[in-house]
mmCIF file of C-alpha atoms and ligand atoms in Angstrom:
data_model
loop_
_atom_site.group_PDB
_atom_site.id
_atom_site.type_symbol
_atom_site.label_atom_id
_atom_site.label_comp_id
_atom_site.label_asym_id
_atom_site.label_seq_id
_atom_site.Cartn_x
_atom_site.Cartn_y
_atom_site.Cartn_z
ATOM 1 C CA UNK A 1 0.000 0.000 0.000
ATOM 2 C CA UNK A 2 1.992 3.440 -1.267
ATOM 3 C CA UNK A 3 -0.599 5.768 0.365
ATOM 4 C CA UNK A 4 -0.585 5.940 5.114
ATOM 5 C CA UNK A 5 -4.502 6.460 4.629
ATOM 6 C CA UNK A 6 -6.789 5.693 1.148
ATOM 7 C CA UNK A 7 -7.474 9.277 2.135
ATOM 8 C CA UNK A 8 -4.345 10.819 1.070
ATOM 9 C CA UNK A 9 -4.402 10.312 -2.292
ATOM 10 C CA UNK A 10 -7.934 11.986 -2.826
ATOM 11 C CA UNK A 11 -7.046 14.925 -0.848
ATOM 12 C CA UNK A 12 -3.655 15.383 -2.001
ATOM 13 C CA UNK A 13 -5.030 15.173 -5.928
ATOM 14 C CA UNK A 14 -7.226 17.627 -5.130
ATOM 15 C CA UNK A 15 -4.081 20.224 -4.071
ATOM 16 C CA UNK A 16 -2.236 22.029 -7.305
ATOM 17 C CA UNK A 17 0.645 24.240 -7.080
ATOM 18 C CA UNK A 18 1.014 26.639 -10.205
ATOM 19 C CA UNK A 19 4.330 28.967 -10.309
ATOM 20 C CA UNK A 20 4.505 32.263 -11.712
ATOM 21 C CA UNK A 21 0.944 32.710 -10.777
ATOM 22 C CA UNK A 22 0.647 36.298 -11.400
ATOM 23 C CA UNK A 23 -0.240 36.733 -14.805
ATOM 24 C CA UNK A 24 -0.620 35.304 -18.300
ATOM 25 C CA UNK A 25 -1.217 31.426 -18.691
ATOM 26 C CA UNK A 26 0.237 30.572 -15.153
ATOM 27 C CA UNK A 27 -2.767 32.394 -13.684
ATOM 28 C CA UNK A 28 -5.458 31.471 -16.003
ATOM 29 C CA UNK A 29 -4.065 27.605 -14.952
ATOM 30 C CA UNK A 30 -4.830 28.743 -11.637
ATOM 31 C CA UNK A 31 -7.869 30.112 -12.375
ATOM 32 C CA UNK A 32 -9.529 26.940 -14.282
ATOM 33 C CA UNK A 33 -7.739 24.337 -11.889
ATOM 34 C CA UNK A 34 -9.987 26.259 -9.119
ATOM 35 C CA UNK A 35 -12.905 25.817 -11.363
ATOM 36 C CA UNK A 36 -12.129 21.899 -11.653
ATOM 37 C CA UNK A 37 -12.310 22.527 -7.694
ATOM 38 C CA UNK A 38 -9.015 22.027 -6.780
ATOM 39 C CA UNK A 39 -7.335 23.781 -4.284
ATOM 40 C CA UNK A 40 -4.330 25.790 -5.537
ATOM 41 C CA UNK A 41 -1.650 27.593 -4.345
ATOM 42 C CA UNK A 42 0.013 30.359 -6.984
ATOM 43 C CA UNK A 43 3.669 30.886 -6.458
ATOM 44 C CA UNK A 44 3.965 34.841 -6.987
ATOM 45 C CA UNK A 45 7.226 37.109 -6.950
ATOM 46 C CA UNK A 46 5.493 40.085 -5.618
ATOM 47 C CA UNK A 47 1.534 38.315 -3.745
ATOM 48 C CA UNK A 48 -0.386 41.470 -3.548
ATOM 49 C CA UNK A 49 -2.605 41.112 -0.789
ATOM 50 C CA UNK A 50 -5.020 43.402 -2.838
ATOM 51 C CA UNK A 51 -5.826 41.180 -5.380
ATOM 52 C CA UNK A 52 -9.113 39.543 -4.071
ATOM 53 C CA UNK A 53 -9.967 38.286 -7.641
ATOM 54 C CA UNK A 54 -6.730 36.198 -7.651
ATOM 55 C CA UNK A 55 -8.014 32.519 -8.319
ATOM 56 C CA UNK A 56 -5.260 31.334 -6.072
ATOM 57 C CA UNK A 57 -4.218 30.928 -2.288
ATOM 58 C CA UNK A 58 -0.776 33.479 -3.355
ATOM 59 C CA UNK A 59 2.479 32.292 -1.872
ATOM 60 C CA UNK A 60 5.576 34.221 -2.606
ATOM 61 C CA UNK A 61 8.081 32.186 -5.013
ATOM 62 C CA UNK A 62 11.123 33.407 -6.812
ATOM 63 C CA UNK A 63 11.939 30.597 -8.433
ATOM 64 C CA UNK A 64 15.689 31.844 -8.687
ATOM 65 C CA UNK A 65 15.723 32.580 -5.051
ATOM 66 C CA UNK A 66 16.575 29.064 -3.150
ATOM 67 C CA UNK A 67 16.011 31.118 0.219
ATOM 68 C CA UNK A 68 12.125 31.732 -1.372
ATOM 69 C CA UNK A 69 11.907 28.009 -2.452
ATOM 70 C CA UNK A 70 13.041 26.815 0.539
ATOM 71 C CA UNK A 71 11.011 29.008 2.729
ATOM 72 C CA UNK A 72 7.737 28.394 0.325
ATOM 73 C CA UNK A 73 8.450 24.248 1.282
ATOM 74 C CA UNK A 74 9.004 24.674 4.381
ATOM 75 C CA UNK A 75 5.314 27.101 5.116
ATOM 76 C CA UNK A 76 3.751 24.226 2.806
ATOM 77 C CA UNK A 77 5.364 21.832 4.865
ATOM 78 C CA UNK A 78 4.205 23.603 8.243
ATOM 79 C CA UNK A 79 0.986 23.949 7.142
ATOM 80 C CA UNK A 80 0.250 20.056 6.462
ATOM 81 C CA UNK A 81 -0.336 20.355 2.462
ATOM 82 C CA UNK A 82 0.644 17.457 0.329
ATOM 83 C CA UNK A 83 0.557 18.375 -3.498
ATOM 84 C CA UNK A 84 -1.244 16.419 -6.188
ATOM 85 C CA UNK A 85 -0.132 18.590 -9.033
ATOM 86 C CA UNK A 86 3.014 21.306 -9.319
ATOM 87 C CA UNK A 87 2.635 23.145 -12.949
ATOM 88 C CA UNK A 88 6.391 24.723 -13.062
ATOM 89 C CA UNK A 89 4.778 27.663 -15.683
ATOM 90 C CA UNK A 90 7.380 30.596 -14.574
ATOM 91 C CA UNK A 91 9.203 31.901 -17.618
ATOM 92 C CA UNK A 92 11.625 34.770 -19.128
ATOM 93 C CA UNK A 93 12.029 35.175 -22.379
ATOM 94 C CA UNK A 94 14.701 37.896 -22.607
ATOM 95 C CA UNK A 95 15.887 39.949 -25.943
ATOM 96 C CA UNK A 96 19.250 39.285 -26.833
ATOM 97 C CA UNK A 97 21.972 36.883 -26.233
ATOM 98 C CA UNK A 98 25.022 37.037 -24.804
ATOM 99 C CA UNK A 99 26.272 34.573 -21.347
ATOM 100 C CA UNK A 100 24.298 37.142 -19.048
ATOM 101 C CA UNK A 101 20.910 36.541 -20.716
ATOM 102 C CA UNK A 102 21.684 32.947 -20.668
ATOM 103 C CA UNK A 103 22.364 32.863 -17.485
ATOM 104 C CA UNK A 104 19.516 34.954 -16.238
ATOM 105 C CA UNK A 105 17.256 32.827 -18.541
ATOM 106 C CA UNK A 106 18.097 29.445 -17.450
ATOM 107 C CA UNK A 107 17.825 30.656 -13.695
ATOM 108 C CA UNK A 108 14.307 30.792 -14.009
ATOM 109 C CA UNK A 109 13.123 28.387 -17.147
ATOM 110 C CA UNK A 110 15.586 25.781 -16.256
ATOM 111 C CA UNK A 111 17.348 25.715 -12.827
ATOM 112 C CA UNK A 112 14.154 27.684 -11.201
ATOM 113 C CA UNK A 113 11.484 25.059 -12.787
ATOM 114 C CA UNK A 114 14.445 22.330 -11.137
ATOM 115 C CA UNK A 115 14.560 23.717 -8.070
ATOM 116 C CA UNK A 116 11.295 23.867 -6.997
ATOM 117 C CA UNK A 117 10.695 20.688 -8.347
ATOM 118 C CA UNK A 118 13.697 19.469 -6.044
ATOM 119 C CA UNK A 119 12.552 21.416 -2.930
ATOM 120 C CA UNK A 120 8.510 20.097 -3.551
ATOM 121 C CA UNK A 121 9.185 16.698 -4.022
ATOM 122 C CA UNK A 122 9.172 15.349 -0.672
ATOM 123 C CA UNK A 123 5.306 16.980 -0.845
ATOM 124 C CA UNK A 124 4.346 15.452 -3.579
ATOM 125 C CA UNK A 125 2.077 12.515 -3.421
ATOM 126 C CA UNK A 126 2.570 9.149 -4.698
ATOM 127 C CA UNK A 127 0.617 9.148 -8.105
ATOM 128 C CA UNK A 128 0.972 13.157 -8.147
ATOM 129 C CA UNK A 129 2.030 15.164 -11.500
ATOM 130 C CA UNK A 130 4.615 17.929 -12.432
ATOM 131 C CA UNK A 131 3.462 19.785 -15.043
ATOM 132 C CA UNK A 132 7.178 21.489 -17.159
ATOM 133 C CA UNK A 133 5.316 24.239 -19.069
ATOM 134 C CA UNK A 134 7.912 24.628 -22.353
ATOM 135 C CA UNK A 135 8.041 24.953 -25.702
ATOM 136 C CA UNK A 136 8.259 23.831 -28.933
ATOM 137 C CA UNK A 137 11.115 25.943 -29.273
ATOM 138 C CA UNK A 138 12.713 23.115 -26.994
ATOM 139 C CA UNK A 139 12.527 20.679 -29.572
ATOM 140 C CA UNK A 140 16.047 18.797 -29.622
ATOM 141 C CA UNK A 141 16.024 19.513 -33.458
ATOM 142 C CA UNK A 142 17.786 22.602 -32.909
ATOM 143 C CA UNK A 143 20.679 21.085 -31.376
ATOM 144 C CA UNK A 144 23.863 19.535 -33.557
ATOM 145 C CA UNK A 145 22.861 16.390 -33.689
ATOM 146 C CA UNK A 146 25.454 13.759 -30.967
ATOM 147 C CA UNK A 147 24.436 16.784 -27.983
ATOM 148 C CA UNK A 148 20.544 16.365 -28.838
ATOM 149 C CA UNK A 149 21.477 12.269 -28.857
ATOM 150 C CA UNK A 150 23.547 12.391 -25.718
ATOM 151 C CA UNK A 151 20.287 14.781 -23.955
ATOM 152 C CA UNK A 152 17.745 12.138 -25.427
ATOM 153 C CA UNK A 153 19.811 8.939 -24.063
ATOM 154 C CA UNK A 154 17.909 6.704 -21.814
ATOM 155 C CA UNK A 155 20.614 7.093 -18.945
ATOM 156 C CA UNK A 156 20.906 10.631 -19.197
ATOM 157 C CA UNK A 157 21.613 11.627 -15.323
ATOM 158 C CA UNK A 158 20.077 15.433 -13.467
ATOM 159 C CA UNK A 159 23.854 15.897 -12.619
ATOM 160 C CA UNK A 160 24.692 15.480 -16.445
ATOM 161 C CA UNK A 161 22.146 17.514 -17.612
ATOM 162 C CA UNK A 162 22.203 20.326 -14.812
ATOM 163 C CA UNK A 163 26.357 20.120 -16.006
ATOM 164 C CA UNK A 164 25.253 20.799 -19.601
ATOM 165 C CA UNK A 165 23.379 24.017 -18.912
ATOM 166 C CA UNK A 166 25.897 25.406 -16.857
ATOM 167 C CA UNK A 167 28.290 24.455 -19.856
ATOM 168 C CA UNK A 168 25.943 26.082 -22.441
ATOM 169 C CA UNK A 169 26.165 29.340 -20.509
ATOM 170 C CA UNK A 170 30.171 28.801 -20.390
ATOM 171 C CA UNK A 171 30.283 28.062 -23.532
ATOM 172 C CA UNK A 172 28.462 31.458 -24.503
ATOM 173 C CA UNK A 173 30.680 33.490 -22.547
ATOM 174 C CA UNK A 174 33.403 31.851 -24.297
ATOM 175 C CA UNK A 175 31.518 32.405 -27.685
ATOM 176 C CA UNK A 176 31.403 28.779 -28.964
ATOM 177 C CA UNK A 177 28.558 27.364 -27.992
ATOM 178 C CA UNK A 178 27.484 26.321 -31.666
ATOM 179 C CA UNK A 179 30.836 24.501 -31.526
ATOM 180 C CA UNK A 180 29.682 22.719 -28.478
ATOM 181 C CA UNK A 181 26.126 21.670 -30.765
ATOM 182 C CA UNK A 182 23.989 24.456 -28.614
ATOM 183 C CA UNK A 183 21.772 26.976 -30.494
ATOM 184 C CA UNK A 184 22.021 31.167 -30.526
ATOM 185 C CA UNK A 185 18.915 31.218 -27.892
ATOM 186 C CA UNK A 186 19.148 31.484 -24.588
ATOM 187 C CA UNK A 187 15.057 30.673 -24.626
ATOM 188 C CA UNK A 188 15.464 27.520 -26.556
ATOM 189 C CA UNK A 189 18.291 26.072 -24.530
ATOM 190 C CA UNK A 190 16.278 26.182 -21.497
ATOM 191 C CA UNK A 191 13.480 24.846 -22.783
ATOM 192 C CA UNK A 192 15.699 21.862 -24.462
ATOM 193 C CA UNK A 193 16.957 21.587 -21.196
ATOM 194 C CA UNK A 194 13.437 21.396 -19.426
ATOM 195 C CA UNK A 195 12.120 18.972 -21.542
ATOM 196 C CA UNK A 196 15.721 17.056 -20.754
ATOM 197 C CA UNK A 197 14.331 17.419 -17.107
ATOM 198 C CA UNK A 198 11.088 15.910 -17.911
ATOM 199 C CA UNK A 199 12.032 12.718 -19.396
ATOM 200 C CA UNK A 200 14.657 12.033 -16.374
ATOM 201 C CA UNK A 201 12.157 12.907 -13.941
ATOM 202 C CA UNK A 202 9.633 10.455 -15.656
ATOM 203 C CA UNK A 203 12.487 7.805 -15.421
ATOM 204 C CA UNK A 204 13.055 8.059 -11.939
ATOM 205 C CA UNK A 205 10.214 8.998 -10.033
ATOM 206 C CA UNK A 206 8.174 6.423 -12.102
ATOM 207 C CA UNK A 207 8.506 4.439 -8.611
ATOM 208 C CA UNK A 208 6.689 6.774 -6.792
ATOM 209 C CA UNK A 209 3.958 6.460 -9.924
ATOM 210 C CA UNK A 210 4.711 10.260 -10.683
ATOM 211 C CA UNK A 211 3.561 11.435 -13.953
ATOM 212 C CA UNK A 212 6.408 14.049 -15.797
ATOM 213 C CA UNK A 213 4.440 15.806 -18.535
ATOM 214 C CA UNK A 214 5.991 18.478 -20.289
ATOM 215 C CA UNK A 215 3.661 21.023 -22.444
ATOM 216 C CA UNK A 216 4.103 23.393 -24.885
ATOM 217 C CA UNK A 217 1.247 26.237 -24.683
ATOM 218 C CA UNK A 218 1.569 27.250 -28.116
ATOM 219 C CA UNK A 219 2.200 30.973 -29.089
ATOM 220 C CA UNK A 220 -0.178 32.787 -26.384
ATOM 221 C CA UNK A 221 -1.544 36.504 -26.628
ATOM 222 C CA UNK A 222 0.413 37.239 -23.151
ATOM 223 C CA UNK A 223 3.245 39.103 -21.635
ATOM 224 C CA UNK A 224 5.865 37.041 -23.454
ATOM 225 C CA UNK A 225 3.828 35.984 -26.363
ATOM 226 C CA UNK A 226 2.870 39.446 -27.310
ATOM 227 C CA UNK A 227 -0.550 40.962 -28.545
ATOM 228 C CA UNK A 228 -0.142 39.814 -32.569
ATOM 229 C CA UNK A 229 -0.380 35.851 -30.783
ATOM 230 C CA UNK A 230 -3.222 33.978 -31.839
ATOM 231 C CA UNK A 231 -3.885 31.559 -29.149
ATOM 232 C CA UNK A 232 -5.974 33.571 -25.861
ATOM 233 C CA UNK A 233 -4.640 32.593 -22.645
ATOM 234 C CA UNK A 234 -7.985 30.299 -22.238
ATOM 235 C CA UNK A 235 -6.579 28.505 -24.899
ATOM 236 C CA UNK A 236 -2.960 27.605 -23.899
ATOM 237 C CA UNK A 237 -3.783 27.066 -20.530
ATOM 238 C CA UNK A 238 -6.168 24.133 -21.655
ATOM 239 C CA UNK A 239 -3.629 21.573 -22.583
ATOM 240 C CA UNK A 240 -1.410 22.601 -19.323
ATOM 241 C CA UNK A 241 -5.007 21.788 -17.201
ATOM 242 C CA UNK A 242 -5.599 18.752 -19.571
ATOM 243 C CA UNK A 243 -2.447 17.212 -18.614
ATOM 244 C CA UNK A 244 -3.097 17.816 -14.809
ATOM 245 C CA UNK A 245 -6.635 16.669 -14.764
ATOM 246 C CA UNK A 246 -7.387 14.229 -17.422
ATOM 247 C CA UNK A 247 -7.713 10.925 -15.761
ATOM 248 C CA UNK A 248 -6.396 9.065 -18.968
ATOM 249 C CA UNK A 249 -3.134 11.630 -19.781
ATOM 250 C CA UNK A 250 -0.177 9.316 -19.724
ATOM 251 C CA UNK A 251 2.713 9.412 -17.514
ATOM 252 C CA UNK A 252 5.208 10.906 -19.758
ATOM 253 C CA UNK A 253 6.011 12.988 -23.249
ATOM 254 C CA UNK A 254 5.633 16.179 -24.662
ATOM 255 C CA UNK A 255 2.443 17.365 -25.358
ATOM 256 C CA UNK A 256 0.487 20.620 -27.202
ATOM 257 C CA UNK A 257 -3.551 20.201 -27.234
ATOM 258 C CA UNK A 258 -3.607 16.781 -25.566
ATOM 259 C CA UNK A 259 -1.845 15.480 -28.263
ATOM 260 C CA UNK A 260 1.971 14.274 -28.116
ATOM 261 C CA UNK A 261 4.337 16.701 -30.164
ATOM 262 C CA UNK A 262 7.842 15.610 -31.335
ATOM 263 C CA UNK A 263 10.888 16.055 -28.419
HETATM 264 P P1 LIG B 301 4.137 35.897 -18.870
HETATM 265 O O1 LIG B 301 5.324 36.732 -19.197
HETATM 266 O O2 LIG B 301 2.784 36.428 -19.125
HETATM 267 O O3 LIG B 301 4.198 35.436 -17.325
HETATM 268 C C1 LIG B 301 5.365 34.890 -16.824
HETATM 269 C C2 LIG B 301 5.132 34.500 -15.388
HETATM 270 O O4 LIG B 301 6.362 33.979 -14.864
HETATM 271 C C3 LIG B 301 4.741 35.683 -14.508
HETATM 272 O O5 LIG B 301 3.825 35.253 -13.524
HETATM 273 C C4 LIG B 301 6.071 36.052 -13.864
HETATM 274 O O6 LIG B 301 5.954 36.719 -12.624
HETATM 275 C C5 LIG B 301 6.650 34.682 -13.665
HETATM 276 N N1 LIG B 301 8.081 34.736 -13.375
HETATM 277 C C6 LIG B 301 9.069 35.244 -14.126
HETATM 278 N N2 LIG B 301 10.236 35.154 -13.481
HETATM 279 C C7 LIG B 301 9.973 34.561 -12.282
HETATM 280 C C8 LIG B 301 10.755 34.191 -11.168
HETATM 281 N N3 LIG B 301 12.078 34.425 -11.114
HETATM 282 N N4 LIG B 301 10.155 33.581 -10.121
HETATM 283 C C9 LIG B 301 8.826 33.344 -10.134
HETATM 284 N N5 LIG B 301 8.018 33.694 -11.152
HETATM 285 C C10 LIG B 301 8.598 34.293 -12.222
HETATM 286 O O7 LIG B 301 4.414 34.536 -19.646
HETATM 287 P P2 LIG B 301 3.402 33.405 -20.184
HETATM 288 O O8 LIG B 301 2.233 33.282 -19.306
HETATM 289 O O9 LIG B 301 3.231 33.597 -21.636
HETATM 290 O O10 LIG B 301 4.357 32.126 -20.022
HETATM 291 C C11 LIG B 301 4.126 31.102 -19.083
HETATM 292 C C12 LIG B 301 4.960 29.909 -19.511
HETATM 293 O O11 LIG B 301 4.551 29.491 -20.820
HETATM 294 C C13 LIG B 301 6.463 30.201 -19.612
HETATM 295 O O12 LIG B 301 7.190 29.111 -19.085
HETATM 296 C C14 LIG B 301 6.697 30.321 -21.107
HETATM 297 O O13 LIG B 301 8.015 29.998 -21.470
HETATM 298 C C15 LIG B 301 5.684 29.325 -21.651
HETATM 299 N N6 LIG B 301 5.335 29.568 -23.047
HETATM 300 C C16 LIG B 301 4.670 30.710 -23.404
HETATM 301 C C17 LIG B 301 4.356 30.940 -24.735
HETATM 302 C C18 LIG B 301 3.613 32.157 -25.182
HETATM 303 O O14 LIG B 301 3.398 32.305 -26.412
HETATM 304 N N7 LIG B 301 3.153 33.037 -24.290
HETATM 305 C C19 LIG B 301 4.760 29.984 -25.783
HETATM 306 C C20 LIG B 301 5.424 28.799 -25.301
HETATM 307 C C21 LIG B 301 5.700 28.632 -23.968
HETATM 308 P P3 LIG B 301 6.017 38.339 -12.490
HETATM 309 O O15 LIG B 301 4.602 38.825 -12.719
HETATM 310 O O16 LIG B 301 6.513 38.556 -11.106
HETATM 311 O O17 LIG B 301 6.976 38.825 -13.535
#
């Protein structure tokens, strides 16, 4: 029996976690996950406490922080909540590229979504989901093609992978990255390296029954996506709430819609 109490699991699927909470598809997650009549916390830089219409409990989360990550698990943790769902939604997407936008780039897309997920986990219940909101601009196709083998391979390890981020952002400051097989884009590196994150996570929390989904949104009228977008918020948050709620979505893979989309 994985579960203390057949209770656990009922509650605990009923408990979301959503970061970057405070606008654009992270909140409209929030928003319709509350509607499915879960409970859910929204991770928030800046909570304002005058935001009654705010379809969340707010917590405050920087993802880049680990003092806010670690003091976020540790109020969950005080507090009693066990998570059925974490959606890691928080996102930059910076103009530009040199090693400083990489840097500040992967801090939240990549080592942010990572270290909340590493800092939750022990919260998480048995049978629970993390939700990588990326991109389709993380598709390993823009990679030379032995990296976007080596970050597909079956016993690809977190301390590899984490070690190949920091190495794109070296190799940027150095100025040859393309050498090294990465792309000129800060944005698609992380999300190559969330999706990365995904598949290893599915691998090895498959004990614990732990579904790894990672979605792509598609291009979304928000403050990244931009007004000329033609997807509304509603819209890209639905596959993000499909993949937490749907009691058939699978375990792992990359999905857009529902439907699986190429790595
Ligand atoms: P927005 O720019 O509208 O919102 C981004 C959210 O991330 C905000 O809540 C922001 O908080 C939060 N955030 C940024 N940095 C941090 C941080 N350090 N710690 C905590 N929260 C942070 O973006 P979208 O809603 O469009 O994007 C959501 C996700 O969807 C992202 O991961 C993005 O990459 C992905 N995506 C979006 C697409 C689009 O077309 N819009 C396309 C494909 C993927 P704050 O308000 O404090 O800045």
């Amino acid at each position: 029996m994985t579960y203390p109490t057949p209770g656990l699991a009922a509650r605990a699927g009923g408990v979301a976690l959503v970061t970057g909470a405070s606008r654009g598809i992270g909140r409209e997650v929030c928003r319709e996950l509350r509607g499915a009549g879960r409970r859910v916390f929204g991770g928030c830089r800046a909570p304002s406490a005058e935001d009654p219409s705010a379809p969340f409990e707010a917590v405050p989360l920087d993802v880049t922080d680990p003092a806010s990550v670690a003091a976020l698990a540790a109020d969950l943790t005080a507090r009693g909540v066990t998570l059925g769902a974490l959606v890691n939604n928080a996102g930059i997407a910076l103009d530009g590229f040199d090693a400083g936008i990489a840097e500040r780039t992967l801090a939240v897309n990549y080592f942010g979504a990572l270290a909340v997920t590493d800092a939750l986990l022990p919260l998480l219940a048995d049978g629970g989901v993390i939700v990588m909101v990326s991109s389709g601009m993380g598709e390993t196709s823009c990679l030379a093609p032995a990296l976007a083998a080596r970050l597909r391979a079956p016993d690809l390890t977190r301390a590899e992978l984490d070690r190949t981020m920091r190495g794109f952002v070296e190799a940027v400051g150095r100025g040859d990255h393309e050498r090294h097989g990465f792309p000129s884009s800060a944005y698609r590196a992380s999300k190559v390296g969330l999706n990365a994150a995904a598949r290893v996570l599915a691998r090895d929390l498959a004990p614990r029954r732990i579904r790894v989904l990672a979605v792509c949104p598609g291009w979304v009228r928000t403050g990244m996506g931009g007004p000329g977008a033609p997807r509304s918020v509603e819209e890209g948050a639905r596959g993000v709430v499909w993949a937490v709620t749907a009691p058939d979505a699978p375990r792992e893979g990359f999905f857009r819609d529902g439907a699986p989309i190429p790595w």
